[in-house]
XYZ file of C-alpha atoms in Angstrom:
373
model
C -170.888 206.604 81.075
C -170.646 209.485 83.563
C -166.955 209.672 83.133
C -167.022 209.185 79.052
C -169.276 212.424 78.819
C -167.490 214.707 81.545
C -164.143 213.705 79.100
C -165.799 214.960 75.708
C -167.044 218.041 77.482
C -163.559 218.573 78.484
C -162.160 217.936 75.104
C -164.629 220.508 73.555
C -163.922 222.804 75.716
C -160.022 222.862 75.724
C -159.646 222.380 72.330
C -158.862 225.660 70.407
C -161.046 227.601 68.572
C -160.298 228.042 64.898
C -158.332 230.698 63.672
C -161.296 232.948 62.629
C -159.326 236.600 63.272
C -156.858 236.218 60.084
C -159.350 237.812 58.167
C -157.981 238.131 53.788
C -158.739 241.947 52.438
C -158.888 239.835 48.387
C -159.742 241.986 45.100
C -162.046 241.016 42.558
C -159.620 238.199 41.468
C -157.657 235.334 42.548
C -154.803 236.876 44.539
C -151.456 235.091 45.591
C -149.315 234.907 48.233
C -146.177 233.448 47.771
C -142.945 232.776 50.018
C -139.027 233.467 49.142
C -137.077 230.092 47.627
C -135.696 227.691 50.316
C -133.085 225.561 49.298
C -132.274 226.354 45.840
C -134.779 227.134 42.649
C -137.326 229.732 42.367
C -140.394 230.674 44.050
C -143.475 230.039 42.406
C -144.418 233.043 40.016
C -147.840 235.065 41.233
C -151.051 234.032 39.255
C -153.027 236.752 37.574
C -157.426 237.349 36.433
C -141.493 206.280 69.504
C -142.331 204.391 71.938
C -143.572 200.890 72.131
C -145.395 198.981 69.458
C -149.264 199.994 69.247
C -151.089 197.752 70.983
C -153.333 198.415 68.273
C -150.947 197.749 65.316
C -151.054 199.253 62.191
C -151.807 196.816 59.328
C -149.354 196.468 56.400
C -146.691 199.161 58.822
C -143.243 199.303 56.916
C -140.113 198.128 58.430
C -138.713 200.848 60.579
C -135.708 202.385 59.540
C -132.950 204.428 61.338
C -131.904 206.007 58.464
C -134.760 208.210 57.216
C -136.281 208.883 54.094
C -134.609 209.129 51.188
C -134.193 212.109 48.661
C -134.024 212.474 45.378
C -130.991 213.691 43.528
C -130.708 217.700 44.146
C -133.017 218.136 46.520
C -132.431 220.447 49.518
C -131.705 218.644 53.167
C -134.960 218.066 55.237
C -135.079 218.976 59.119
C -133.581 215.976 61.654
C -135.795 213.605 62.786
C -137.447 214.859 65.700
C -138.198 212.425 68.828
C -140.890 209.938 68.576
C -143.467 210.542 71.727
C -146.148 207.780 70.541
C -146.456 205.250 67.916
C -149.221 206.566 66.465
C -147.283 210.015 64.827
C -145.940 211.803 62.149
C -142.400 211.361 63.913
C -142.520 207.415 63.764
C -144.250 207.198 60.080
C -140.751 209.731 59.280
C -138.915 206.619 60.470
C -140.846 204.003 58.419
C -139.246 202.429 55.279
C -141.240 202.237 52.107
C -140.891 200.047 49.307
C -142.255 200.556 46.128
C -144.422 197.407 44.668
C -146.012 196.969 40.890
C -148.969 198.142 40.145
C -151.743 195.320 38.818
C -154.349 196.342 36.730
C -157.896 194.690 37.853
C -160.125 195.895 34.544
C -160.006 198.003 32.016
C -163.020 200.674 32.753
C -162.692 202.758 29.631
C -160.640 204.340 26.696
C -160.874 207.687 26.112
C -159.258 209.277 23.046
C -156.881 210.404 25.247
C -156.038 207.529 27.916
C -156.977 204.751 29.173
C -158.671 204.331 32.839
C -158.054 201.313 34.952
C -159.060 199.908 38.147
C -155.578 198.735 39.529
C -154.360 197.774 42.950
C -150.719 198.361 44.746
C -149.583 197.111 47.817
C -148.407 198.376 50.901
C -146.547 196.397 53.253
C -148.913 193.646 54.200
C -152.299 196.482 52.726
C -153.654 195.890 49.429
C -154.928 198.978 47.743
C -157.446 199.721 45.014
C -157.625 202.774 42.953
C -157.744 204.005 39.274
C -154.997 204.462 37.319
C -155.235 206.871 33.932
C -152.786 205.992 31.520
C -151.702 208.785 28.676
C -151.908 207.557 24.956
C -147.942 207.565 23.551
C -144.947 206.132 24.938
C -144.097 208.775 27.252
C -141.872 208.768 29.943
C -145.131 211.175 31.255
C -144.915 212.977 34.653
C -147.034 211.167 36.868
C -148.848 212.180 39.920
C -150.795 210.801 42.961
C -154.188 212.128 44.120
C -155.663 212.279 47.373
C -159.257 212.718 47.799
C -161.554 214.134 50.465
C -163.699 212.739 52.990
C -166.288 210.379 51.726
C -167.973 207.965 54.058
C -165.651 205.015 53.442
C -169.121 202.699 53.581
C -170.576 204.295 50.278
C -167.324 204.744 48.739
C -166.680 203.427 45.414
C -163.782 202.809 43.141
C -162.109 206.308 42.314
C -164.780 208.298 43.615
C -163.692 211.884 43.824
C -161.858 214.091 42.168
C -163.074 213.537 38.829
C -162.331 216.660 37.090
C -158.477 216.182 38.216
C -158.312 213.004 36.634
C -159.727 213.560 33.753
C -157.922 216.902 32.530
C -154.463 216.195 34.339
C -154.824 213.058 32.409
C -155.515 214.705 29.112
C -152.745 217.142 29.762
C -150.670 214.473 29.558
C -149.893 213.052 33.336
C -150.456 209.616 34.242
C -152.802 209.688 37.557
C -152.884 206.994 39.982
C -156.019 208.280 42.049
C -156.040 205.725 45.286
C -158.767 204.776 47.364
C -157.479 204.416 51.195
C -157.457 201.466 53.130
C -160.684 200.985 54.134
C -162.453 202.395 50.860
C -163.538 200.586 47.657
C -161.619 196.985 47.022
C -158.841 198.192 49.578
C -158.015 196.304 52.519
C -159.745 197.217 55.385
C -158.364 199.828 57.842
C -158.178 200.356 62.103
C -159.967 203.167 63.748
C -156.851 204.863 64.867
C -154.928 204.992 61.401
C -158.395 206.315 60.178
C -159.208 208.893 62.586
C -154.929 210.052 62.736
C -154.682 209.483 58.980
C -151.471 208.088 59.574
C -153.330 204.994 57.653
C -154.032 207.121 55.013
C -150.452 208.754 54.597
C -148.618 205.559 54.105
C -151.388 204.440 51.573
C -150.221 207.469 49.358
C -146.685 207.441 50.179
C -146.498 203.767 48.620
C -148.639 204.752 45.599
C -145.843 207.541 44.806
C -143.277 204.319 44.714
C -145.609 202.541 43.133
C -146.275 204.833 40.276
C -142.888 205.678 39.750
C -141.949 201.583 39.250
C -144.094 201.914 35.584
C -141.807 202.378 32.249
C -144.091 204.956 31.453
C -143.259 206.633 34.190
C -140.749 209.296 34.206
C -140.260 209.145 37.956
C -138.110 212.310 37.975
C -140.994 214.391 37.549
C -143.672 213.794 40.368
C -146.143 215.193 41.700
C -148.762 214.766 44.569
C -152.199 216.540 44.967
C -154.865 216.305 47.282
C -158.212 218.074 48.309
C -160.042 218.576 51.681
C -158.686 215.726 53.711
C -156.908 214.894 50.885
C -154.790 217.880 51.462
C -154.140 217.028 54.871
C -152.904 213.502 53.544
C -150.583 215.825 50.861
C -149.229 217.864 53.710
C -148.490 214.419 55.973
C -146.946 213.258 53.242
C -144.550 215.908 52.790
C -143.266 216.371 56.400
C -143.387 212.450 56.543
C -140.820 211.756 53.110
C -139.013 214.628 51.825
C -138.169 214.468 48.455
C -140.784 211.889 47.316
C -142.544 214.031 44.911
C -141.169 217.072 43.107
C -143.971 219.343 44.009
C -147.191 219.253 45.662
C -151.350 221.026 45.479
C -153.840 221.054 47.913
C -157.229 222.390 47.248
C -159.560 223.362 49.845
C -157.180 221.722 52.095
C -158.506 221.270 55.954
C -156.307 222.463 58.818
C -152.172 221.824 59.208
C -153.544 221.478 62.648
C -155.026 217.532 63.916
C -157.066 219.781 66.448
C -158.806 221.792 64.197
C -160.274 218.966 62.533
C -161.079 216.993 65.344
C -163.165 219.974 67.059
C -164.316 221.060 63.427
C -165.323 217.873 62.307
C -164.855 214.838 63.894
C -166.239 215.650 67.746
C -169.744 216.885 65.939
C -169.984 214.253 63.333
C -168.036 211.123 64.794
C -168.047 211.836 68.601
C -167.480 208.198 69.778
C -164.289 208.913 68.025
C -163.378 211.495 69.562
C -163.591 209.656 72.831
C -162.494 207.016 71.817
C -159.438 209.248 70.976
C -159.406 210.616 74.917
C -159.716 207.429 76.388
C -156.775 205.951 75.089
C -154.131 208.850 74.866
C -155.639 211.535 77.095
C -157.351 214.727 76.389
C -155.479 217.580 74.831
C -155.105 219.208 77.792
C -153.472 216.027 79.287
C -151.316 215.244 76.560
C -150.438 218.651 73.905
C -147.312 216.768 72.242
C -149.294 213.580 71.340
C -151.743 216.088 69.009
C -148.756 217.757 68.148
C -147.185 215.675 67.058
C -149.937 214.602 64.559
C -150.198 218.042 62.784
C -147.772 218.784 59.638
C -147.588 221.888 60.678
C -145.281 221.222 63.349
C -142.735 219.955 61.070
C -143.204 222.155 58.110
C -139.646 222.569 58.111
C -139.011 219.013 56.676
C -140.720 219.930 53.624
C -138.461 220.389 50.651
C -140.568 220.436 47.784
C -142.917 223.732 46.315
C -146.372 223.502 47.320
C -149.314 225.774 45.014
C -152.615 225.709 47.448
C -156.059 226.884 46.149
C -158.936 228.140 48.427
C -161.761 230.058 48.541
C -162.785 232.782 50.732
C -166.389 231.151 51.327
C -165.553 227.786 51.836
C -168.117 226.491 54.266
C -166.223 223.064 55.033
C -162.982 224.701 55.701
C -162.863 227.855 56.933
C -160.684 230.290 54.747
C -158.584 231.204 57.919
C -157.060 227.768 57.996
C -155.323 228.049 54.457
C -154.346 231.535 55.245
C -152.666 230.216 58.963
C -150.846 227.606 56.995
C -149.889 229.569 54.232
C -148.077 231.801 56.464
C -146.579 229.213 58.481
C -144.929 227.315 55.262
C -143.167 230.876 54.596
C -142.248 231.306 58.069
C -140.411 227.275 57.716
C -138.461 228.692 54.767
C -140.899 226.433 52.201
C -141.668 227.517 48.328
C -144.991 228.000 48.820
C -147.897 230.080 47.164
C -151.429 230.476 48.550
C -154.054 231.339 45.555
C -157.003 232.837 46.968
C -160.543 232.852 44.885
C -163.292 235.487 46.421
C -166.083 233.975 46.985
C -165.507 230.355 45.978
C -166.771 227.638 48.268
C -165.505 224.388 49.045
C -166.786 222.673 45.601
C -164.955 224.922 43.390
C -167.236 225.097 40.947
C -166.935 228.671 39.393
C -163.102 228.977 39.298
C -162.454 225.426 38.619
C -160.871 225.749 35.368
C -159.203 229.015 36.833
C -157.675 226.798 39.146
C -156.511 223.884 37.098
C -154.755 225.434 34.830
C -152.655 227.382 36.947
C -151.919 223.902 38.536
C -150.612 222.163 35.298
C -148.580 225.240 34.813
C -147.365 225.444 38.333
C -146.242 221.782 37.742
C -144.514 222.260 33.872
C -142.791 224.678 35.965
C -140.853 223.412 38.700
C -140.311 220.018 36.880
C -138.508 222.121 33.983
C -136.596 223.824 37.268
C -135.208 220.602 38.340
C-alpha cells in the first residue's frame, strides 16, 4: 500500500500543469480564430454577433490491417503511420480495420413532426452498441452525422442521454443523427477499464457508428459529419487522427484537452484515483514512460487530420479550462488543419446562453464544407 501511494504522489506531481498562461483578450462577442486551408478547399469563414497483444484485450478489437485507413474520394493524404509503442494507443487503433454493420432498430420511442427517434443498436467487431437514431421525414439521401457525448457516470446512464438539444435541432434541420451510447453505457456491451479510462474503447465505438450510419439508403454517406462535446470531443479528435477521411467535417464543444495528461491530472486522479494507479502500475508513471501518454493524445498526430474542424468554447468554462481549446486551436493551425476556434465570453461549460448562437453556426459550418466537396 506504501508503494501504491508514493506512485500517485509521483504521478501528481510530474504530471504537467494545465496550460493556464494562454490567456484570450475576447470582445463582447463570439470571436474566431481560424487557420489557412490544408490540402485543398477553403478555410472556414469567421463567425460574426505495437507491440504484443494486451494482456488485457480489447473486446470486439477489429482485425489489424497493414494498410491503413481508408479515404474518401478527394480527400487530402493523411500523415504515415507512426510506430506503435503499446497496444493500448492511438498508433495501433490507426492500424485497426473497421467494417461497417446494419443498424437494427430496438423500438420506436417517438414521432415528431419532423422525425422519427429510435433506440437502435450497431455492432462493432465482437461489441454490441445501443444508441438513438433520429430519422428525417422524406426520402432523403440526408447528411448524416455521429454524436459523441460527455462524461456521464456509465452506471446511471441511460439510452441517449446527452446531448439533447443536438439531436433534436440537427435532426429538424434535416440530418439523420445516430447519437451512440459507448460500450459500457445503456444496452451496450460492457466495456474494460483500460479502453474506458484511454478511450480507445470509446473511439472505435464511434468510428463503427460512422460505417454504420453511412450503410442506411437514407443515408447520403458523402456528406458526414461527426460531433462531440466534453469527452465527447476528445472521442471526435481520436477519431480524426485515428481514420482520416471518415467524416467530411467535424465539432467539438467544450471539448477537454488534445492532451491524455491533462485529463488524467484534471479529472481522473481527483475523481477516479484507483484509476489512475491502476494506470501507473501497469505502464509506468509519466515520468517513466512519456511516449506511452503520448502516444494517447490526438494532439500528437494532428497532422493526420484531413477534414475541417469548427470548435466552440467558452471563456468561463469551469470543467474545461478555456486555455485547453485555445492550446489546441493553435496546434491544429500549426499541423496545417482547417480549423476555426469560436470563442463565447463568458459562457460556461453548459452552454446555455449562446446555445442557439452556437448551433446555428454549426449547421452552417456543415452546409458549407459538404457543398465544398
Amino acid at each position: 500500500m506504501r508503494r501504491r501511494t508514493r506512485w500517485l504522489a509521483a504521478g501528481l506531481l510530474l504530471l504537467p500543469l494545465v496550460a493556464c498562461s494562454e490567456d484570450a483578450t475576447p470582445g463582447p462577442e463570439a470571436t474566431s480564430t481560424s487557420s489557412a486551408p490544408s490540402g485543398g478547399g477553403s478555410a472556414p469563414s469567421s463567425s460574426t454577433p505495437g507491440g504484443s497483444a494486451p494482456s488485457d484485450p480489447t473486446p470486439g478489437s477489429p482485425t489489424p490491417s497493414a494498410t491503413g485507413p481508408s479515404r474518401k474520394p478527394g480527400k487530402p493524404q493523411a500523415a504515415a503511420l507512426p510506430r506503435v509503442g503499446s497496444p493500448f494507443s492511438l498508433p495501433a487503433l490507426m492500424r485497426e480495420k473497421f467494417r461497417g454493420s446494419p443498424i437494427r432498430q430496438v423500438r420506436v420511442q417517438a414521432q415528431t413532426d419532423a422525425y422519427t427517434r429510435s433506440e437502435v443498436t450497431y455492432r462493432g467487431g465482437d461489441v454490441t452498441v445501443s444508441g438513438v437514431l433520429l430519422r428525417p421525414r422524406g426520402r432523403g439521401p440526408f447528411p448524416g452525422i455521429v454524436l459523441n457525448h460527455g462524461y456521464i457516470e456509465p452506471s446511471i446512464y441511460v439510452t441517449g442521454q446527452g446531448l439533447a438539444r443536438e439531436q433534436d435541432y440537427l435532426a429538424r434541420h434535416g440530418f439523420v443523427v445516430l447519437h451512440t451510447d459507448y460500450r459500457g453505457h445503456a444496452a451496450s456491451d460492457p466495456a474494460g477499464p483500460l479502453e474506458r479510462e484511454t478511450r480507445l474503447g470509446y473511439t472505435r465505438d464511434t468510428i463503427n457508428a460512422v460505417l454504420a450510419l453511412e450503410k442506411e439508403p437514407y443515408v447520403d454517406p458523402g456528406r458526414m459529419a461527426m460531433l462531440g462535446r466534453s469527452m465527447g470531443g476528445g472521442v471526435t479528435l481520436n477519431a480524426l487522427v485515428a481514420q482520416p477521411g471518415l467524416v467530411d467535417a467535424a465539432v467539438v464543444y467544450a471539448s477537454v484537452s488534445s492532451r491524455f495528461l491533462d485529463n488524467l491530472r484534471h479529472f481522473t486522479i481527483p475523481g477516479r484515483p484507483e484509476a489512475a494507479q491502476a494506470l501507473f502500475d501497469r505502464f509506468g508513471t509519466p515520468r517513466q514512460e512519456p511516449a506511452f501518454y503520448r502516444q494517447l493524445s490526438s494532439r500528437t498526430y494532428f497532422d493526420r487530420i484531413t477534414e475541417p474542424v469548427l470548435m466552440h468554447h467558452g471563456t468561463n468554462d469551469e470543467s474545461c479550462p478555456f486555455p485547453w481549446a485555445r492550446t489546441t486551436a493553435r496546434l491544429l493551425k500549426a499541423a496545417g488543419v482547417r480549423s476555426r476556434l469560436d470563442v463565447y465570453p463568458g459562457e460556461m461549460h453548459s452552454f446555455i446562453p449562446r446555445w442557439q448562437d452556437s448551433i446555428e453556426r454549426t449547421v452552417r459550418f456543415l452546409r458549407e464544407q459538404f457543398r465544398a466537396r
